[in-house]
Amino acid sequence: MDFALTDEQQLLLESVDEFCERYFTEDVVKQMYETHCMPDEIVEAYRDAGFGLMGIPEEYGGIPADRVTIGLMIERLYHKSGCMHILYQNSLSMFDIMEFGTEAQKQEAMEHYLETGWPIASLSISEPGAGSDNRSMTAVTKKQEDGTYKLSGQKTWVTMGSVLPYTIVVAKDEDPSSDNGSMSLWLVKMDTPGVSTAPLHKIGQQCIPFCEVYFDDVVLTEEQRMGNSGEGFMMLMKNFEVERAYIVAEQVGLAQAALEDAAKYANQRIAFGKPITRLQMIQELLCDMEIKVQNTRNMLYRTLWMMDEGQPVQLESAMLKRYGCSECFNVANDALEVYAGLGYTTEVRIGRLWADMRGNMFGGGTHEIMAYIAGRQVAKKYAE
Ligand SMILES: Cc1cc2nc3c(=O)[nH]c(=O)nc-3n(C[C@H](O)[C@H](O)[C@H](O)COP(=O)(O)OP(=O)(O)OC[C@H]3O[C@@H](n4cnc5c(N)ncnc54)[C@H](O)[C@@H]3O)c2cc1C
């Protein structure tokens, strides 16, 4: 068992540190949360540093990287910036397009990224009546006599849906009823007639907007399909395992930032004539926060390593998302406890981290759904 970083990983993390130190000053971050967007300068610098190209196939201009290394980069990116920005999410839609997209879709996605630094597409899965229960979605495509398709339905909580030029939509084929398990993926341009959006307002993660997306008889052609017809659901499920691990990498980074803030503050804050770090109850909080961060980090890298080894991780990724997202959120909650009154103001960033991290317990699948996935696997594991 080797926990050491390679020289390349070490260098990568140093360049992530430099990038974050240079661009994510607290004033810039505050502005991002007020304006709900990120300056182009940061997006372009991220692209130029090559971070957004990691894991994308070399023949499309990407940089080869295993999942452990990408996880390390994501964790450090959120730890050092101390905010819930959009940057690495480029990789998520790009990975979907690289895996399931047509040659023309891949080329266009790369051209767009290299030109702008912004991801090309958001992901439209959830519906007002179908969140955890994706199979109950009612967005549907119906084939027309001329060979085109008409898409109708509504998606919700679509991260960056109103900002990015395309959205990847999963929709039922022909029949919207819940017994129809046949779904397909489509790459839909947001300025196509019949596509419209309405903003939604979050209680955290405000620098990444999300919205509802409406599809009103939107005409699609066969070229807009991603992957095989009818396999949309399975394709999404497959990539969720990776996405869940990367959400936990974000969460570990943010929890580390919260822990460091709380420990620094506790060293300075005087109560009853001494720094509060001398109070045993504060020591217990700090100790448990460190345990939670270290435990989640170890689970994260073991899961990513298993993926790199080609091992199945359905159980590990669900356990990781369930344990890691909530324990890291608890770290932020404990950090808020250490700050007490000051933590409940906007003078310090802990309240922002706390609200941002709560959202990661829903995106990519809820705490309960992770138990639903993992519990069945555990039962199977010990059946004999
Ligand atoms: C920050 C953020 C970003 C997001 N980004 C996107 C995005 O880009 N694209 C997108 O399509 N969606 C996105 N979502 C939506 C997200 O995927 C859903 O919120 C999530 O899947 C849960 O669905 P729901 O909110 O409808 O909850 P519901 O499914 O209605 O769940 C309500 C409650 O019931 C529980 N529950 C449901 N089913 C079960 C079960 N079988 N067993 C036990 N408990 C159950 C849930 O755990 C939860 O506690 C985002 C959400 C958030 C918060």
PDB file of N, CA, C and O in Angstrom, residues 325-373:
ATOM      1  N   CYS A 325     -20.253  12.828   1.928  1.00  0.00           N
ATOM      2  CA  CYS A 325     -20.931  14.125   1.794  1.00  0.00           C
ATOM      3  C   CYS A 325     -21.494  14.571   3.136  1.00  0.00           C
ATOM      4  O   CYS A 325     -21.417  15.745   3.486  1.00  0.00           O
ATOM      5  N   SER A 326     -22.053  13.630   3.915  1.00  0.00           N
ATOM      6  CA  SER A 326     -22.648  14.065   5.178  1.00  0.00           C
ATOM      7  C   SER A 326     -21.573  14.333   6.226  1.00  0.00           C
ATOM      8  O   SER A 326     -21.657  15.328   6.954  1.00  0.00           O
ATOM      9  N   GLU A 327     -20.521  13.511   6.298  1.00  0.00           N
ATOM     10  CA  GLU A 327     -19.490  13.758   7.310  1.00  0.00           C
ATOM     11  C   GLU A 327     -18.733  15.063   7.014  1.00  0.00           C
ATOM     12  O   GLU A 327     -18.384  15.791   7.926  1.00  0.00           O
ATOM     13  N   CYS A 328     -18.486  15.337   5.753  1.00  0.00           N
ATOM     14  CA  CYS A 328     -17.814  16.600   5.424  1.00  0.00           C
ATOM     15  C   CYS A 328     -18.741  17.781   5.730  1.00  0.00           C
ATOM     16  O   CYS A 328     -18.286  18.832   6.200  1.00  0.00           O
ATOM     17  N   PHE A 329     -20.038  17.606   5.475  1.00  0.00           N
ATOM     18  CA  PHE A 329     -20.967  18.677   5.863  1.00  0.00           C
ATOM     19  C   PHE A 329     -20.928  18.851   7.386  1.00  0.00           C
ATOM     20  O   PHE A 329     -20.936  19.980   7.890  1.00  0.00           O
ATOM     21  N   ASN A 330     -20.844  17.733   8.126  1.00  0.00           N
ATOM     22  CA  ASN A 330     -20.773  17.835   9.588  1.00  0.00           C
ATOM     23  C   ASN A 330     -19.520  18.578  10.038  1.00  0.00           C
ATOM     24  O   ASN A 330     -19.522  19.255  11.070  1.00  0.00           O
ATOM     25  N   VAL A 331     -18.449  18.461   9.270  1.00  0.00           N
ATOM     26  CA  VAL A 331     -17.224  19.211   9.582  1.00  0.00           C
ATOM     27  C   VAL A 331     -17.524  20.720   9.489  1.00  0.00           C
ATOM     28  O   VAL A 331     -17.141  21.501  10.361  1.00  0.00           O
ATOM     29  N   ALA A 332     -18.241  21.102   8.416  1.00  0.00           N
ATOM     30  CA  ALA A 332     -18.593  22.517   8.267  1.00  0.00           C
ATOM     31  C   ALA A 332     -19.513  22.956   9.410  1.00  0.00           C
ATOM     32  O   ALA A 332     -19.396  24.071   9.937  1.00  0.00           O
ATOM     33  N   ASN A 333     -20.408  22.063   9.808  1.00  0.00           N
ATOM     34  CA  ASN A 333     -21.332  22.377  10.905  1.00  0.00           C
ATOM     35  C   ASN A 333     -20.561  22.573  12.213  1.00  0.00           C
ATOM     36  O   ASN A 333     -20.821  23.513  12.978  1.00  0.00           O
ATOM     37  N   ASP A 334     -19.578  21.696  12.456  1.00  0.00           N
ATOM     38  CA  ASP A 334     -18.741  21.821  13.659  1.00  0.00           C
ATOM     39  C   ASP A 334     -17.895  23.095  13.598  1.00  0.00           C
ATOM     40  O   ASP A 334     -17.663  23.752  14.612  1.00  0.00           O
ATOM     41  N   ALA A 335     -17.436  23.422  12.391  1.00  0.00           N
ATOM     42  CA  ALA A 335     -16.630  24.638  12.240  1.00  0.00           C
ATOM     43  C   ALA A 335     -17.491  25.859  12.597  1.00  0.00           C
ATOM     44  O   ALA A 335     -17.033  26.797  13.268  1.00  0.00           O
ATOM     45  N   LEU A 336     -18.752  25.816  12.187  1.00  0.00           N
ATOM     46  CA  LEU A 336     -19.677  26.904  12.520  1.00  0.00           C
ATOM     47  C   LEU A 336     -19.856  26.981  14.041  1.00  0.00           C
ATOM     48  O   LEU A 336     -19.913  28.079  14.625  1.00  0.00           O
ATOM     49  N   GLU A 337     -19.877  25.841  14.676  1.00  0.00           N
ATOM     50  CA  GLU A 337     -19.999  25.772  16.141  1.00  0.00           C
ATOM     51  C   GLU A 337     -18.796  26.451  16.800  1.00  0.00           C
ATOM     52  O   GLU A 337     -18.948  27.189  17.786  1.00  0.00           O
ATOM     53  N   VAL A 338     -17.621  26.223  16.243  1.00  0.00           N
ATOM     54  CA  VAL A 338     -16.401  26.826  16.809  1.00  0.00           C
ATOM     55  C   VAL A 338     -16.471  28.344  16.686  1.00  0.00           C
ATOM     56  O   VAL A 338     -16.126  29.087  17.601  1.00  0.00           O
ATOM     57  N   TYR A 339     -16.947  28.836  15.566  1.00  0.00           N
ATOM     58  CA  TYR A 339     -17.059  30.288  15.352  1.00  0.00           C
ATOM     59  C   TYR A 339     -18.220  30.893  16.142  1.00  0.00           C
ATOM     60  O   TYR A 339     -18.221  32.080  16.418  1.00  0.00           O
ATOM     61  N   ALA A 340     -19.242  30.112  16.387  1.00  0.00           N
ATOM     62  CA  ALA A 340     -20.462  30.586  17.059  1.00  0.00           C
ATOM     63  C   ALA A 340     -21.007  31.849  16.370  1.00  0.00           C
ATOM     64  O   ALA A 340     -21.163  31.835  15.155  1.00  0.00           O
ATOM     65  N   GLY A 341     -21.256  32.927  17.125  1.00  0.00           N
ATOM     66  CA  GLY A 341     -21.941  34.109  16.570  1.00  0.00           C
ATOM     67  C   GLY A 341     -21.277  34.657  15.324  1.00  0.00           C
ATOM     68  O   GLY A 341     -21.950  34.957  14.328  1.00  0.00           O
ATOM     69  N   LEU A 342     -19.942  34.753  15.347  1.00  0.00           N
ATOM     70  CA  LEU A 342     -19.236  35.315  14.187  1.00  0.00           C
ATOM     71  C   LEU A 342     -19.483  34.442  12.937  1.00  0.00           C
ATOM     72  O   LEU A 342     -19.628  34.960  11.833  1.00  0.00           O
ATOM     73  N   GLY A 343     -19.572  33.131  13.144  1.00  0.00           N
ATOM     74  CA  GLY A 343     -19.789  32.207  12.026  1.00  0.00           C
ATOM     75  C   GLY A 343     -21.136  32.401  11.364  1.00  0.00           C
ATOM     76  O   GLY A 343     -21.328  32.052  10.194  1.00  0.00           O
ATOM     77  N   TYR A 344     -22.069  32.988  12.120  1.00  0.00           N
ATOM     78  CA  TYR A 344     -23.424  33.182  11.581  1.00  0.00           C
ATOM     79  C   TYR A 344     -23.557  34.522  10.864  1.00  0.00           C
ATOM     80  O   TYR A 344     -24.640  34.923  10.482  1.00  0.00           O
ATOM     81  N   THR A 345     -22.435  35.212  10.686  1.00  0.00           N
ATOM     82  CA  THR A 345     -22.444  36.463   9.920  1.00  0.00           C
ATOM     83  C   THR A 345     -21.755  36.219   8.571  1.00  0.00           C
ATOM     84  O   THR A 345     -21.150  35.155   8.365  1.00  0.00           O
ATOM     85  N   THR A 346     -21.825  37.229   7.713  1.00  0.00           N
ATOM     86  CA  THR A 346     -21.116  37.096   6.437  1.00  0.00           C
ATOM     87  C   THR A 346     -19.703  37.693   6.528  1.00  0.00           C
ATOM     88  O   THR A 346     -19.026  37.853   5.512  1.00  0.00           O
ATOM     89  N   GLU A 347     -19.255  38.026   7.735  1.00  0.00           N
ATOM     90  CA  GLU A 347     -17.892  38.547   7.922  1.00  0.00           C
ATOM     91  C   GLU A 347     -16.849  37.462   7.627  1.00  0.00           C
ATOM     92  O   GLU A 347     -15.723  37.764   7.259  1.00  0.00           O
ATOM     93  N   VAL A 348     -17.215  36.206   7.886  1.00  0.00           N
ATOM     94  CA  VAL A 348     -16.300  35.091   7.616  1.00  0.00           C
ATOM     95  C   VAL A 348     -16.989  34.141   6.626  1.00  0.00           C
ATOM     96  O   VAL A 348     -18.196  34.222   6.430  1.00  0.00           O
ATOM     97  N   ARG A 349     -16.209  33.221   6.029  1.00  0.00           N
ATOM     98  CA  ARG A 349     -16.768  32.429   4.924  1.00  0.00           C
ATOM     99  C   ARG A 349     -17.402  31.121   5.370  1.00  0.00           C
ATOM    100  O   ARG A 349     -17.929  30.374   4.533  1.00  0.00           O
ATOM    101  N   ILE A 350     -17.369  30.811   6.672  1.00  0.00           N
ATOM    102  CA  ILE A 350     -17.811  29.484   7.088  1.00  0.00           C
ATOM    103  C   ILE A 350     -19.305  29.227   6.780  1.00  0.00           C
ATOM    104  O   ILE A 350     -19.686  28.131   6.381  1.00  0.00           O
ATOM    105  N   GLY A 351     -20.124  30.261   6.916  1.00  0.00           N
ATOM    106  CA  GLY A 351     -21.560  30.089   6.622  1.00  0.00           C
ATOM    107  C   GLY A 351     -21.779  29.736   5.164  1.00  0.00           C
ATOM    108  O   GLY A 351     -22.637  28.918   4.811  1.00  0.00           O
ATOM    109  N   ARG A 352     -20.953  30.343   4.312  1.00  0.00           N
ATOM    110  CA  ARG A 352     -21.059  30.066   2.871  1.00  0.00           C
ATOM    111  C   ARG A 352     -20.649  28.614   2.582  1.00  0.00           C
ATOM    112  O   ARG A 352     -21.334  27.900   1.849  1.00  0.00           O
ATOM    113  N   LEU A 353     -19.539  28.184   3.184  1.00  0.00           N
ATOM    114  CA  LEU A 353     -19.089  26.803   2.973  1.00  0.00           C
ATOM    115  C   LEU A 353     -20.159  25.819   3.455  1.00  0.00           C
ATOM    116  O   LEU A 353     -20.450  24.806   2.806  1.00  0.00           O
ATOM    117  N   TRP A 354     -20.732  26.126   4.597  1.00  0.00           N
ATOM    118  CA  TRP A 354     -21.764  25.276   5.209  1.00  0.00           C
ATOM    119  C   TRP A 354     -22.955  25.102   4.263  1.00  0.00           C
ATOM    120  O   TRP A 354     -23.395  23.990   4.001  1.00  0.00           O
ATOM    121  N   ALA A 355     -23.444  26.217   3.714  1.00  0.00           N
ATOM    122  CA  ALA A 355     -24.613  26.147   2.805  1.00  0.00           C
ATOM    123  C   ALA A 355     -24.235  25.462   1.493  1.00  0.00           C
ATOM    124  O   ALA A 355     -25.018  24.676   0.940  1.00  0.00           O
ATOM    125  N   ASP A 356     -23.020  25.720   1.002  1.00  0.00           N
ATOM    126  CA  ASP A 356     -22.581  25.084  -0.256  1.00  0.00           C
ATOM    127  C   ASP A 356     -22.508  23.574  -0.091  1.00  0.00           C
ATOM    128  O   ASP A 356     -22.944  22.809  -0.961  1.00  0.00           O
ATOM    129  N   MET A 357     -21.964  23.140   1.043  1.00  0.00           N
ATOM    130  CA  MET A 357     -21.736  21.703   1.234  1.00  0.00           C
ATOM    131  C   MET A 357     -23.040  20.941   1.477  1.00  0.00           C
ATOM    132  O   MET A 357     -23.145  19.766   1.153  1.00  0.00           O
ATOM    133  N   ARG A 358     -24.041  21.608   2.017  1.00  0.00           N
ATOM    134  CA  ARG A 358     -25.337  20.943   2.217  1.00  0.00           C
ATOM    135  C   ARG A 358     -25.920  20.505   0.871  1.00  0.00           C
ATOM    136  O   ARG A 358     -26.524  19.447   0.743  1.00  0.00           O
ATOM    137  N   GLY A 359     -25.734  21.346  -0.150  1.00  0.00           N
ATOM    138  CA  GLY A 359     -26.276  21.049  -1.490  1.00  0.00           C
ATOM    139  C   GLY A 359     -25.650  19.799  -2.097  1.00  0.00           C
ATOM    140  O   GLY A 359     -26.305  19.073  -2.852  1.00  0.00           O
ATOM    141  N   ASN A 360     -24.383  19.541  -1.777  1.00  0.00           N
ATOM    142  CA  ASN A 360     -23.724  18.352  -2.338  1.00  0.00           C
ATOM    143  C   ASN A 360     -24.297  17.053  -1.783  1.00  0.00           C
ATOM    144  O   ASN A 360     -23.993  15.982  -2.286  1.00  0.00           O
ATOM    145  N   MET A 361     -25.117  17.155  -0.744  1.00  0.00           N
ATOM    146  CA  MET A 361     -25.773  15.938  -0.244  1.00  0.00           C
ATOM    147  C   MET A 361     -26.970  15.542  -1.119  1.00  0.00           C
ATOM    148  O   MET A 361     -27.506  14.448  -0.979  1.00  0.00           O
ATOM    149  N   PHE A 362     -27.394  16.456  -2.017  1.00  0.00           N
ATOM    150  CA  PHE A 362     -28.524  16.134  -2.912  1.00  0.00           C
ATOM    151  C   PHE A 362     -28.047  15.848  -4.348  1.00  0.00           C
ATOM    152  O   PHE A 362     -28.458  14.870  -4.952  1.00  0.00           O
ATOM    153  N   GLY A 363     -27.218  16.769  -4.880  1.00  0.00           N
ATOM    154  CA  GLY A 363     -26.756  16.614  -6.268  1.00  0.00           C
ATOM    155  C   GLY A 363     -26.038  15.272  -6.443  1.00  0.00           C
ATOM    156  O   GLY A 363     -25.247  14.884  -5.584  1.00  0.00           O
ATOM    157  N   GLY A 364     -26.343  14.561  -7.535  1.00  0.00           N
ATOM    158  CA  GLY A 364     -25.704  13.259  -7.777  1.00  0.00           C
ATOM    159  C   GLY A 364     -26.367  12.127  -7.012  1.00  0.00           C
ATOM    160  O   GLY A 364     -25.897  10.986  -7.052  1.00  0.00           O
ATOM    161  N   GLY A 365     -27.467  12.421  -6.295  1.00  0.00           N
ATOM    162  CA  GLY A 365     -28.193  11.373  -5.551  1.00  0.00           C
ATOM    163  C   GLY A 365     -28.175  11.650  -4.059  1.00  0.00           C
ATOM    164  O   GLY A 365     -27.143  12.012  -3.505  1.00  0.00           O
ATOM    165  N   THR A 366     -29.339  11.472  -3.420  1.00  0.00           N
ATOM    166  CA  THR A 366     -29.458  11.853  -1.998  1.00  0.00           C
ATOM    167  C   THR A 366     -28.827  10.816  -1.070  1.00  0.00           C
ATOM    168  O   THR A 366     -28.531   9.683  -1.466  1.00  0.00           O
ATOM    169  N   HIS A 367     -28.690  11.223   0.187  1.00  0.00           N
ATOM    170  CA  HIS A 367     -28.165  10.393   1.271  1.00  0.00           C
ATOM    171  C   HIS A 367     -28.956   9.061   1.353  1.00  0.00           C
ATOM    172  O   HIS A 367     -28.379   7.978   1.476  1.00  0.00           O
ATOM    173  N   GLU A 368     -30.276   9.167   1.237  1.00  0.00           N
ATOM    174  CA  GLU A 368     -31.131   7.972   1.368  1.00  0.00           C
ATOM    175  C   GLU A 368     -30.985   7.064   0.141  1.00  0.00           C
ATOM    176  O   GLU A 368     -30.957   5.841   0.274  1.00  0.00           O
ATOM    177  N   ILE A 369     -30.901   7.680  -1.033  1.00  0.00           N
ATOM    178  CA  ILE A 369     -30.764   6.869  -2.249  1.00  0.00           C
ATOM    179  C   ILE A 369     -29.424   6.117  -2.234  1.00  0.00           C
ATOM    180  O   ILE A 369     -29.331   4.977  -2.697  1.00  0.00           O
ATOM    181  N   MET A 370     -28.399   6.745  -1.636  1.00  0.00           N
ATOM    182  CA  MET A 370     -27.105   6.051  -1.551  1.00  0.00           C
ATOM    183  C   MET A 370     -27.236   4.812  -0.663  1.00  0.00           C
ATOM    184  O   MET A 370     -26.651   3.761  -0.936  1.00  0.00           O
ATOM    185  N   ALA A 371     -28.046   4.920   0.414  1.00  0.00           N
ATOM    186  CA  ALA A 371     -28.262   3.751   1.283  1.00  0.00           C
ATOM    187  C   ALA A 371     -29.065   2.691   0.532  1.00  0.00           C
ATOM    188  O   ALA A 371     -28.838   1.488   0.693  1.00  0.00           O
ATOM    189  N   TYR A 372     -29.977   3.155  -0.286  1.00  0.00           N
ATOM    190  CA  TYR A 372     -30.817   2.244  -1.083  1.00  0.00           C
ATOM    191  C   TYR A 372     -29.926   1.443  -2.047  1.00  0.00           C
ATOM    192  O   TYR A 372     -30.056   0.233  -2.177  1.00  0.00           O
ATOM    193  N   ILE A 373     -28.968   2.143  -2.683  1.00  0.00           N
ATOM    194  CA  ILE A 373     -28.068   1.445  -3.623  1.00  0.00           C
ATOM    195  C   ILE A 373     -27.104   0.534  -2.850  1.00  0.00           C
ATOM    196  O   ILE A 373     -26.949  -0.643  -3.160  1.00  0.00           O
TER     197      ILE A 373
END
